[in-house]
Amino acid sequence: MDKSIALVTGANKGIGKEIARQLADAGHTVYLGSRELSRGERAAEEIGGDTRALQIDVTDQRSVEDAAGQVPALDILVNNAGISGDGKTPDLEDLDTVRRIFETNVFGVFAVTNAFLPALRRSAHPRIVNISSGTGSMAASAGQVTGVMASPTPSGRFAAYRSSKTALNELTLLYAITLADEGFKVNALAPGARRTDLNANVATAGGDPAEGAAGAVRLALLPDDAPTGQFLSWDGTVVPW
Ligand code: NAP
């Protein structure tokens, strides 16, 4: 694809920052979504290229609409912003925590996607990449997946986070079906366990965030004849829903 305009939510650190870096390095214009503008500005300065910080808190409808008003044209939306929670099984989950996680990981994706759809509809090659998680795979939870995508937590733990990513997967599929005739490619990525602030469990043992980010960039730059409505691992293999 030619030079594209991309927005990555939660781009001031972690996997999102690496997605932004790789897109900028490839010559694309990148809006670095950041709920704290100064953090986005710092990341944009560090990455360089054609990067611009954009204040966007995905849980704040006003912030989302203000951000959309500043981006009239968009080719790539990466819904990356996400939070994890405390690892509890569903019987012990506190509903306020569950709501907070769904507010960011699910409702935030609805809000941002719908707000930026008019700009994406002006693109000749619109792409949406939802950063999900292998832990959101129901097949993995049911023990039906072997190998690297086998559930790393074969229990009911991280119930709020994992069910939010399951919901995000379904949302990916529903957007993909809805927008297919308009040329959109809407796919979900399992970036793999990465060393970021998100999850203390993988803070030391996880892989390089840049490797997971590369999987998102591949989906962001899919050619027109590529499939839509897929759940893919960072290495391009299909993850069972
Ligand atoms: P991270 O380093 O904690 O980064 C998360 C990013 O999301 C930060 O920029 C954070 O901003 C932002 N964010 C959180 N809530 C937000 C909100 N309401 N509005 C806007 N931005 C918000 O975590 P990460 O590991 O890179 O996670 C990125 C994505 O990958 C998430 O969707 C996560 O579920 C997914 N994922 C990660 C792993 C892993 O092992 N790391 C595995 C599977 C999936 P602040 O700096 O302001 O907090």
PDB file of C-alpha atoms and ligand atoms in Angstrom:
ATOM      1  CA  MET A   1       0.000   0.000   0.000  1.00  0.00           C
ATOM      2  CA  ASP A   2       1.062   3.619  -0.476  1.00  0.00           C
ATOM      3  CA  LYS A   3       1.593   5.985   2.401  1.00  0.00           C
ATOM      4  CA  SER A   4      -1.281   5.496   4.811  1.00  0.00           C
ATOM      5  CA  ILE A   5      -2.674   7.389   7.786  1.00  0.00           C
ATOM      6  CA  ALA A   6      -2.960   5.301  10.948  1.00  0.00           C
ATOM      7  CA  LEU A   7      -4.283   5.730  14.475  1.00  0.00           C
ATOM      8  CA  VAL A   8      -3.067   3.458  17.258  1.00  0.00           C
ATOM      9  CA  THR A   9      -4.879   3.761  20.585  1.00  0.00           C
ATOM     10  CA  GLY A  10      -2.771   3.359  23.735  1.00  0.00           C
ATOM     11  CA  ALA A  11       0.352   4.133  21.704  1.00  0.00           C
ATOM     12  CA  ASN A  12       2.404   5.843  24.384  1.00  0.00           C
ATOM     13  CA  LYS A  13       3.949   2.589  25.633  1.00  0.00           C
ATOM     14  CA  GLY A  14       4.064  -1.182  25.274  1.00  0.00           C
ATOM     15  CA  ILE A  15       2.872  -2.992  22.156  1.00  0.00           C
ATOM     16  CA  GLY A  16       0.988   0.071  20.884  1.00  0.00           C
ATOM     17  CA  LYS A  17       4.131   2.184  20.877  1.00  0.00           C
ATOM     18  CA  GLU A  18       5.943  -0.526  18.915  1.00  0.00           C
ATOM     19  CA  ILE A  19       3.096  -0.721  16.385  1.00  0.00           C
ATOM     20  CA  ALA A  20       3.311   3.058  15.971  1.00  0.00           C
ATOM     21  CA  ARG A  21       7.084   2.902  15.620  1.00  0.00           C
ATOM     22  CA  GLN A  22       6.978   0.211  12.946  1.00  0.00           C
ATOM     23  CA  LEU A  23       4.274   1.994  10.945  1.00  0.00           C
ATOM     24  CA  ALA A  24       6.194   5.283  11.156  1.00  0.00           C
ATOM     25  CA  ASP A  25       9.446   3.556  10.162  1.00  0.00           C
ATOM     26  CA  ALA A  26       7.632   2.217   7.090  1.00  0.00           C
ATOM     27  CA  GLY A  27       6.822   5.803   6.089  1.00  0.00           C
ATOM     28  CA  HIS A  28       3.205   6.030   7.218  1.00  0.00           C
ATOM     29  CA  THR A  29       1.614   8.926   9.102  1.00  0.00           C
ATOM     30  CA  VAL A  30       0.758   7.766  12.629  1.00  0.00           C
ATOM     31  CA  TYR A  31      -1.494   9.347  15.228  1.00  0.00           C
ATOM     32  CA  LEU A  32      -0.339   8.141  18.635  1.00  0.00           C
ATOM     33  CA  GLY A  33      -3.496   7.856  20.716  1.00  0.00           C
ATOM     34  CA  SER A  34      -2.751   8.564  24.364  1.00  0.00           C
ATOM     35  CA  ARG A  35      -5.131   9.305  27.207  1.00  0.00           C
ATOM     36  CA  GLU A  36      -2.467  11.587  28.692  1.00  0.00           C
ATOM     37  CA  LEU A  37      -1.391  13.879  25.846  1.00  0.00           C
ATOM     38  CA  SER A  38       2.074  14.557  27.282  1.00  0.00           C
ATOM     39  CA  ARG A  39       2.892  10.832  27.268  1.00  0.00           C
ATOM     40  CA  GLY A  40       1.872  10.617  23.613  1.00  0.00           C
ATOM     41  CA  GLU A  41       3.991  13.652  22.805  1.00  0.00           C
ATOM     42  CA  ARG A  42       7.021  12.075  24.467  1.00  0.00           C
ATOM     43  CA  ALA A  43       6.510   8.854  22.517  1.00  0.00           C
ATOM     44  CA  ALA A  44       6.050  10.748  19.224  1.00  0.00           C
ATOM     45  CA  GLU A  45       9.249  12.670  19.862  1.00  0.00           C
ATOM     46  CA  GLU A  46      11.130   9.456  20.570  1.00  0.00           C
ATOM     47  CA  ILE A  47       9.779   7.620  17.507  1.00  0.00           C
ATOM     48  CA  GLY A  48      10.173  10.524  15.101  1.00  0.00           C
ATOM     49  CA  GLY A  49       8.975  10.278  11.485  1.00  0.00           C
ATOM     50  CA  ASP A  50       5.487  11.565  10.711  1.00  0.00           C
ATOM     51  CA  THR A  51       3.986  10.881  14.146  1.00  0.00           C
ATOM     52  CA  ARG A  52       1.450  13.057  15.943  1.00  0.00           C
ATOM     53  CA  ALA A  53       0.204  12.714  19.516  1.00  0.00           C
ATOM     54  CA  LEU A  54      -3.603  12.607  19.833  1.00  0.00           C
ATOM     55  CA  GLN A  55      -5.401  12.792  23.179  1.00  0.00           C
ATOM     56  CA  ILE A  56      -7.899   9.947  23.353  1.00  0.00           C
ATOM     57  CA  ASP A  57      -9.288   8.167  26.388  1.00  0.00           C
ATOM     58  CA  VAL A  58     -11.297   5.317  24.901  1.00  0.00           C
ATOM     59  CA  THR A  59     -13.649   5.288  27.908  1.00  0.00           C
ATOM     60  CA  ASP A  60     -14.528   8.959  27.533  1.00  0.00           C
ATOM     61  CA  GLN A  61     -17.015   9.604  24.703  1.00  0.00           C
ATOM     62  CA  ARG A  62     -16.217  13.318  24.603  1.00  0.00           C
ATOM     63  CA  SER A  63     -12.494  12.609  24.261  1.00  0.00           C
ATOM     64  CA  VAL A  64     -13.192  10.047  21.529  1.00  0.00           C
ATOM     65  CA  GLU A  65     -15.381  12.489  19.575  1.00  0.00           C
ATOM     66  CA  ASP A  66     -12.873  15.345  19.963  1.00  0.00           C
ATOM     67  CA  ALA A  67     -10.113  13.073  18.664  1.00  0.00           C
ATOM     68  CA  ALA A  68     -12.229  11.962  15.696  1.00  0.00           C
ATOM     69  CA  GLY A  69     -12.870  15.611  14.875  1.00  0.00           C
ATOM     70  CA  GLN A  70      -9.114  16.125  14.481  1.00  0.00           C
ATOM     71  CA  VAL A  71      -8.623  13.227  12.046  1.00  0.00           C
ATOM     72  CA  PRO A  72     -10.652  13.773   8.861  1.00  0.00           C
ATOM     73  CA  ALA A  73      -9.013  10.936   6.893  1.00  0.00           C
ATOM     74  CA  LEU A  74      -7.861   7.558   8.170  1.00  0.00           C
ATOM     75  CA  ASP A  75      -6.750   4.299   6.538  1.00  0.00           C
ATOM     76  CA  ILE A  76      -5.771   2.187   9.549  1.00  0.00           C
ATOM     77  CA  LEU A  77      -7.296   1.974  13.025  1.00  0.00           C
ATOM     78  CA  VAL A  78      -5.500  -0.175  15.588  1.00  0.00           C
ATOM     79  CA  ASN A  79      -7.650  -0.685  18.680  1.00  0.00           C
ATOM     80  CA  ASN A  80      -4.784  -1.483  21.027  1.00  0.00           C
ATOM     81  CA  ALA A  81      -5.612   0.289  24.329  1.00  0.00           C
ATOM     82  CA  GLY A  82      -6.343  -2.310  26.968  1.00  0.00           C
ATOM     83  CA  ILE A  83      -6.150  -3.130  30.652  1.00  0.00           C
ATOM     84  CA  SER A  84      -5.822  -6.482  32.362  1.00  0.00           C
ATOM     85  CA  GLY A  85      -7.140  -6.740  35.937  1.00  0.00           C
ATOM     86  CA  ASP A  86      -6.222  -8.876  38.857  1.00  0.00           C
ATOM     87  CA  GLY A  87      -6.347 -12.494  37.742  1.00  0.00           C
ATOM     88  CA  LYS A  88      -9.377 -13.599  39.744  1.00  0.00           C
ATOM     89  CA  THR A  89     -11.695 -16.473  38.909  1.00  0.00           C
ATOM     90  CA  PRO A  90     -15.272 -15.371  38.026  1.00  0.00           C
ATOM     91  CA  ASP A  91     -16.724 -16.363  41.410  1.00  0.00           C
ATOM     92  CA  LEU A  92     -14.369 -13.925  43.143  1.00  0.00           C
ATOM     93  CA  GLU A  93     -14.495 -11.075  40.624  1.00  0.00           C
ATOM     94  CA  ASP A  94     -15.585  -7.711  41.836  1.00  0.00           C
ATOM     95  CA  LEU A  95     -18.187  -6.266  39.441  1.00  0.00           C
ATOM     96  CA  ASP A  96     -16.656  -2.795  39.471  1.00  0.00           C
ATOM     97  CA  THR A  97     -13.420  -4.306  38.182  1.00  0.00           C
ATOM     98  CA  VAL A  98     -15.284  -6.263  35.527  1.00  0.00           C
ATOM     99  CA  ARG A  99     -17.096  -3.130  34.363  1.00  0.00           C
ATOM    100  CA  ARG A 100     -13.844  -1.125  34.261  1.00  0.00           C
ATOM    101  CA  ILE A 101     -12.162  -3.760  32.102  1.00  0.00           C
ATOM    102  CA  PHE A 102     -15.097  -4.093  29.694  1.00  0.00           C
ATOM    103  CA  GLU A 103     -15.348  -0.284  29.551  1.00  0.00           C
ATOM    104  CA  THR A 104     -11.833  -0.113  28.062  1.00  0.00           C
ATOM    105  CA  ASN A 105     -11.411  -3.417  26.233  1.00  0.00           C
ATOM    106  CA  VAL A 106     -14.883  -3.735  24.698  1.00  0.00           C
ATOM    107  CA  PHE A 107     -17.014  -0.570  24.948  1.00  0.00           C
ATOM    108  CA  GLY A 108     -13.936   1.524  24.128  1.00  0.00           C
ATOM    109  CA  VAL A 109     -13.513  -0.375  20.873  1.00  0.00           C
ATOM    110  CA  PHE A 110     -17.188   0.195  19.970  1.00  0.00           C
ATOM    111  CA  ALA A 111     -16.849   3.912  20.724  1.00  0.00           C
ATOM    112  CA  VAL A 112     -13.571   4.476  18.881  1.00  0.00           C
ATOM    113  CA  THR A 113     -14.466   2.352  15.862  1.00  0.00           C
ATOM    114  CA  ASN A 114     -17.825   4.031  15.349  1.00  0.00           C
ATOM    115  CA  ALA A 115     -16.388   7.522  15.854  1.00  0.00           C
ATOM    116  CA  PHE A 116     -13.657   6.955  13.258  1.00  0.00           C
ATOM    117  CA  LEU A 117     -15.793   5.058  10.713  1.00  0.00           C
ATOM    118  CA  PRO A 118     -16.620   8.173   8.672  1.00  0.00           C
ATOM    119  CA  ALA A 119     -12.879   8.880   8.251  1.00  0.00           C
ATOM    120  CA  LEU A 120     -12.128   5.218   7.486  1.00  0.00           C
ATOM    121  CA  ARG A 121     -14.920   5.127   4.896  1.00  0.00           C
ATOM    122  CA  ARG A 122     -13.006   7.793   2.930  1.00  0.00           C
ATOM    123  CA  SER A 123     -10.062   5.392   2.595  1.00  0.00           C
ATOM    124  CA  ALA A 124      -9.493   3.241  -0.485  1.00  0.00           C
ATOM    125  CA  HIS A 125      -8.111   0.440   1.720  1.00  0.00           C
ATOM    126  CA  PRO A 126      -9.663   0.684   5.203  1.00  0.00           C
ATOM    127  CA  ARG A 127      -8.153  -1.619   7.834  1.00  0.00           C
ATOM    128  CA  ILE A 128      -9.113  -2.232  11.467  1.00  0.00           C
ATOM    129  CA  VAL A 129      -6.893  -4.290  13.762  1.00  0.00           C
ATOM    130  CA  ASN A 130      -8.188  -5.227  17.192  1.00  0.00           C
ATOM    131  CA  ILE A 131      -5.513  -6.235  19.671  1.00  0.00           C
ATOM    132  CA  SER A 132      -7.066  -9.215  21.402  1.00  0.00           C
ATOM    133  CA  SER A 133      -5.399 -12.024  23.323  1.00  0.00           C
ATOM    134  CA  GLY A 134      -4.966 -15.765  22.941  1.00  0.00           C
ATOM    135  CA  THR A 135      -6.446 -15.967  26.445  1.00  0.00           C
ATOM    136  CA  GLY A 136      -9.761 -14.786  24.927  1.00  0.00           C
ATOM    137  CA  SER A 137     -10.027 -17.910  22.783  1.00  0.00           C
ATOM    138  CA  MET A 138     -12.965 -20.010  23.984  1.00  0.00           C
ATOM    139  CA  ALA A 139     -11.430 -23.021  22.241  1.00  0.00           C
ATOM    140  CA  ALA A 140      -8.258 -22.520  24.313  1.00  0.00           C
ATOM    141  CA  SER A 141     -10.288 -22.197  27.526  1.00  0.00           C
ATOM    142  CA  ALA A 142     -12.087 -25.420  26.635  1.00  0.00           C
ATOM    143  CA  GLY A 143      -8.741 -27.188  26.210  1.00  0.00           C
ATOM    144  CA  GLN A 144      -9.299 -27.693  22.471  1.00  0.00           C
ATOM    145  CA  VAL A 145      -6.074 -25.964  21.453  1.00  0.00           C
ATOM    146  CA  THR A 146      -2.591 -27.413  21.675  1.00  0.00           C
ATOM    147  CA  GLY A 147       0.837 -25.902  21.038  1.00  0.00           C
ATOM    148  CA  VAL A 148       1.828 -22.269  21.594  1.00  0.00           C
ATOM    149  CA  MET A 149      -1.772 -21.042  21.571  1.00  0.00           C
ATOM    150  CA  ALA A 150      -2.880 -23.506  24.256  1.00  0.00           C
ATOM    151  CA  SER A 151      -4.392 -21.568  27.149  1.00  0.00           C
ATOM    152  CA  PRO A 152      -1.566 -20.292  29.353  1.00  0.00           C
ATOM    153  CA  THR A 153      -4.066 -20.146  32.208  1.00  0.00           C
ATOM    154  CA  PRO A 154      -6.087 -23.382  31.972  1.00  0.00           C
ATOM    155  CA  SER A 155      -8.318 -22.313  34.828  1.00  0.00           C
ATOM    156  CA  GLY A 156     -10.990 -19.710  35.404  1.00  0.00           C
ATOM    157  CA  ARG A 157      -8.385 -17.079  36.264  1.00  0.00           C
ATOM    158  CA  PHE A 158      -8.330 -13.614  34.694  1.00  0.00           C
ATOM    159  CA  ALA A 159     -12.058 -14.072  34.068  1.00  0.00           C
ATOM    160  CA  ALA A 160     -12.837 -10.399  33.449  1.00  0.00           C
ATOM    161  CA  TYR A 161      -9.910  -9.797  31.107  1.00  0.00           C
ATOM    162  CA  ARG A 162     -10.311 -13.024  29.177  1.00  0.00           C
ATOM    163  CA  SER A 163     -14.066 -12.665  28.726  1.00  0.00           C
ATOM    164  CA  SER A 164     -13.554  -9.062  27.570  1.00  0.00           C
ATOM    165  CA  LYS A 165     -11.195 -10.309  24.850  1.00  0.00           C
ATOM    166  CA  THR A 166     -13.709 -13.027  23.894  1.00  0.00           C
ATOM    167  CA  ALA A 167     -16.286 -10.272  23.465  1.00  0.00           C
ATOM    168  CA  LEU A 168     -13.778  -8.283  21.429  1.00  0.00           C
ATOM    169  CA  ASN A 169     -13.253 -11.287  19.154  1.00  0.00           C
ATOM    170  CA  GLU A 170     -16.971 -11.521  18.431  1.00  0.00           C
ATOM    171  CA  LEU A 171     -17.092  -7.782  17.840  1.00  0.00           C
ATOM    172  CA  THR A 172     -14.240  -8.143  15.341  1.00  0.00           C
ATOM    173  CA  LEU A 173     -16.203 -10.740  13.438  1.00  0.00           C
ATOM    174  CA  LEU A 174     -19.411  -8.693  13.462  1.00  0.00           C
ATOM    175  CA  TYR A 175     -17.656  -5.536  12.212  1.00  0.00           C
ATOM    176  CA  ALA A 176     -15.865  -7.603   9.562  1.00  0.00           C
ATOM    177  CA  ILE A 177     -19.178  -8.996   8.257  1.00  0.00           C
ATOM    178  CA  THR A 178     -20.900  -5.610   8.424  1.00  0.00           C
ATOM    179  CA  LEU A 179     -18.134  -3.727   6.581  1.00  0.00           C
ATOM    180  CA  ALA A 180     -16.944  -6.411   4.137  1.00  0.00           C
ATOM    181  CA  ASP A 181     -18.817  -5.004   1.136  1.00  0.00           C
ATOM    182  CA  GLU A 182     -17.113  -1.637   1.687  1.00  0.00           C
ATOM    183  CA  GLY A 183     -13.638  -3.139   1.318  1.00  0.00           C
ATOM    184  CA  PHE A 184     -12.748  -3.143   5.016  1.00  0.00           C
ATOM    185  CA  LYS A 185     -10.429  -5.773   6.495  1.00  0.00           C
ATOM    186  CA  VAL A 186     -11.240  -6.195  10.192  1.00  0.00           C
ATOM    187  CA  ASN A 187      -9.108  -8.699  12.061  1.00  0.00           C
ATOM    188  CA  ALA A 188      -8.095  -9.572  15.614  1.00  0.00           C
ATOM    189  CA  LEU A 189      -4.542 -10.233  16.750  1.00  0.00           C
ATOM    190  CA  ALA A 190      -3.197 -12.385  19.558  1.00  0.00           C
ATOM    191  CA  PRO A 191       0.155 -10.641  20.122  1.00  0.00           C
ATOM    192  CA  GLY A 192       1.548 -13.320  22.442  1.00  0.00           C
ATOM    193  CA  ALA A 193       2.831 -12.823  25.991  1.00  0.00           C
ATOM    194  CA  ARG A 194       4.979  -9.680  25.927  1.00  0.00           C
ATOM    195  CA  ARG A 195       7.143  -7.802  28.398  1.00  0.00           C
ATOM    196  CA  THR A 196       4.978  -4.744  29.105  1.00  0.00           C
ATOM    197  CA  ASP A 197       3.403  -3.044  32.113  1.00  0.00           C
ATOM    198  CA  LEU A 198       0.099  -4.866  31.451  1.00  0.00           C
ATOM    199  CA  ASN A 199       0.781  -8.148  33.111  1.00  0.00           C
ATOM    200  CA  ALA A 200       3.154  -8.681  36.008  1.00  0.00           C
ATOM    201  CA  ASN A 201       3.260 -12.392  35.178  1.00  0.00           C
ATOM    202  CA  VAL A 202       4.989 -11.808  31.867  1.00  0.00           C
ATOM    203  CA  ALA A 203       6.967  -8.724  32.852  1.00  0.00           C
ATOM    204  CA  THR A 204      10.138 -10.739  32.928  1.00  0.00           C
ATOM    205  CA  ALA A 205       9.274 -13.950  31.081  1.00  0.00           C
ATOM    206  CA  GLY A 206       7.410 -12.451  28.120  1.00  0.00           C
ATOM    207  CA  GLY A 207       8.749 -11.845  24.633  1.00  0.00           C
ATOM    208  CA  ASP A 208       9.720  -8.648  22.872  1.00  0.00           C
ATOM    209  CA  PRO A 209       6.701  -6.316  22.366  1.00  0.00           C
ATOM    210  CA  ALA A 210       8.088  -5.462  18.913  1.00  0.00           C
ATOM    211  CA  GLU A 211       7.532  -9.055  17.781  1.00  0.00           C
ATOM    212  CA  GLY A 212       3.834  -8.888  18.736  1.00  0.00           C
ATOM    213  CA  ALA A 213       3.584  -5.445  17.144  1.00  0.00           C
ATOM    214  CA  ALA A 214       4.882  -6.797  13.835  1.00  0.00           C
ATOM    215  CA  GLY A 215       1.825  -9.077  13.667  1.00  0.00           C
ATOM    216  CA  ALA A 216      -0.447  -6.043  14.039  1.00  0.00           C
ATOM    217  CA  VAL A 217       1.423  -4.126  11.340  1.00  0.00           C
ATOM    218  CA  ARG A 218       0.994  -7.068   8.966  1.00  0.00           C
ATOM    219  CA  LEU A 219      -2.789  -6.938   9.523  1.00  0.00           C
ATOM    220  CA  ALA A 220      -2.788  -3.133   9.196  1.00  0.00           C
ATOM    221  CA  LEU A 221      -1.212  -3.337   5.746  1.00  0.00           C
ATOM    222  CA  LEU A 222      -3.147  -6.319   4.351  1.00  0.00           C
ATOM    223  CA  PRO A 223      -3.679  -6.301   0.587  1.00  0.00           C
ATOM    224  CA  ASP A 224      -7.197  -6.022  -0.821  1.00  0.00           C
ATOM    225  CA  ASP A 225      -7.431  -9.744  -1.572  1.00  0.00           C
ATOM    226  CA  ALA A 226      -6.614 -10.768   2.031  1.00  0.00           C
ATOM    227  CA  PRO A 227      -9.251 -12.330   4.283  1.00  0.00           C
ATOM    228  CA  THR A 228     -11.274 -10.357   6.794  1.00  0.00           C
ATOM    229  CA  GLY A 229     -12.823 -11.492  10.086  1.00  0.00           C
ATOM    230  CA  GLN A 230      -9.874 -13.576  11.238  1.00  0.00           C
ATOM    231  CA  PHE A 231      -8.222 -14.170  14.609  1.00  0.00           C
ATOM    232  CA  LEU A 232      -4.498 -14.471  14.005  1.00  0.00           C
ATOM    233  CA  SER A 233      -1.441 -14.990  16.113  1.00  0.00           C
ATOM    234  CA  TRP A 234       1.535 -12.613  15.895  1.00  0.00           C
ATOM    235  CA  ASP A 235       3.252 -15.100  13.572  1.00  0.00           C
ATOM    236  CA  GLY A 236       0.310 -15.195  11.166  1.00  0.00           C
ATOM    237  CA  THR A 237      -1.176 -18.541  12.214  1.00  0.00           C
ATOM    238  CA  VAL A 238      -4.928 -18.777  12.704  1.00  0.00           C
ATOM    239  CA  VAL A 239      -6.073 -18.901  16.343  1.00  0.00           C
ATOM    240  CA  PRO A 240      -9.263 -20.918  17.003  1.00  0.00           C
ATOM    241  CA  TRP A 241     -12.022 -18.616  18.298  1.00  0.00           C
TER     242      TRP A 241
HETATM  243  P1  NAP B   1       0.593  -1.587  28.349  1.00  0.00           P
HETATM  244  O1  NAP B   1       2.054  -1.486  28.155  1.00  0.00           O
HETATM  245  O2  NAP B   1       0.010  -1.493  29.704  1.00  0.00           O
HETATM  246  O3  NAP B   1      -0.093  -0.507  27.388  1.00  0.00           O
HETATM  247  C1  NAP B   1      -1.474  -0.301  27.400  1.00  0.00           C
HETATM  248  C2  NAP B   1      -1.765   1.006  26.692  1.00  0.00           C
HETATM  249  O4  NAP B   1      -3.190   1.208  26.709  1.00  0.00           O
HETATM  250  C3  NAP B   1      -1.140   2.219  27.405  1.00  0.00           C
HETATM  251  O5  NAP B   1      -0.743   3.154  26.445  1.00  0.00           O
HETATM  252  C4  NAP B   1      -2.308   2.753  28.213  1.00  0.00           C
HETATM  253  O6  NAP B   1      -2.211   4.144  28.512  1.00  0.00           O
HETATM  254  C5  NAP B   1      -3.423   2.508  27.228  1.00  0.00           C
HETATM  255  N1  NAP B   1      -4.750   2.639  27.835  1.00  0.00           N
HETATM  256  C6  NAP B   1      -5.264   1.980  28.905  1.00  0.00           C
HETATM  257  N2  NAP B   1      -6.502   2.432  29.166  1.00  0.00           N
HETATM  258  C7  NAP B   1      -6.760   3.407  28.246  1.00  0.00           C
HETATM  259  C8  NAP B   1      -7.861   4.249  27.979  1.00  0.00           C
HETATM  260  N3  NAP B   1      -8.963   4.225  28.743  1.00  0.00           N
HETATM  261  N4  NAP B   1      -7.799   5.100  26.939  1.00  0.00           N
HETATM  262  C9  NAP B   1      -6.707   5.146  26.163  1.00  0.00           C
HETATM  263  N5  NAP B   1      -5.604   4.401  26.373  1.00  0.00           N
HETATM  264  C10 NAP B   1      -5.648   3.528  27.404  1.00  0.00           C
HETATM  265  O7  NAP B   1       0.043  -2.971  27.775  1.00  0.00           O
HETATM  266  P2  NAP B   1       0.357  -3.801  26.441  1.00  0.00           P
HETATM  267  O8  NAP B   1       0.805  -5.120  26.872  1.00  0.00           O
HETATM  268  O9  NAP B   1       1.157  -3.024  25.489  1.00  0.00           O
HETATM  269  O10 NAP B   1      -1.138  -3.971  25.903  1.00  0.00           O
HETATM  270  C11 NAP B   1      -1.564  -3.542  24.625  1.00  0.00           C
HETATM  271  C12 NAP B   1      -2.683  -4.452  24.156  1.00  0.00           C
HETATM  272  O11 NAP B   1      -2.158  -5.775  23.971  1.00  0.00           O
HETATM  273  C13 NAP B   1      -3.840  -4.598  25.142  1.00  0.00           C
HETATM  274  O12 NAP B   1      -5.069  -4.570  24.446  1.00  0.00           O
HETATM  275  C14 NAP B   1      -3.601  -5.961  25.763  1.00  0.00           C
HETATM  276  O13 NAP B   1      -4.777  -6.554  26.236  1.00  0.00           O
HETATM  277  C15 NAP B   1      -2.997  -6.708  24.594  1.00  0.00           C
HETATM  278  N6  NAP B   1      -2.235  -7.900  24.975  1.00  0.00           N
HETATM  279  C16 NAP B   1      -1.072  -7.801  25.674  1.00  0.00           C
HETATM  280  C17 NAP B   1      -0.347  -8.955  26.025  1.00  0.00           C
HETATM  281  C18 NAP B   1       0.945  -8.892  26.792  1.00  0.00           C
HETATM  282  O14 NAP B   1       1.469  -9.967  27.162  1.00  0.00           O
HETATM  283  N7  NAP B   1       1.519  -7.739  27.052  1.00  0.00           N
HETATM  284  C19 NAP B   1      -0.838 -10.213  25.633  1.00  0.00           C
HETATM  285  C20 NAP B   1      -2.033 -10.292  24.927  1.00  0.00           C
HETATM  286  C21 NAP B   1      -2.710  -9.133  24.598  1.00  0.00           C
HETATM  287  P3  NAP B   1      -1.576   4.697  29.907  1.00  0.00           P
HETATM  288  O15 NAP B   1      -0.090   4.736  29.707  1.00  0.00           O
HETATM  289  O16 NAP B   1      -2.204   6.035  30.040  1.00  0.00           O
HETATM  290  O17 NAP B   1      -1.987   3.745  30.989  1.00  0.00           O
END
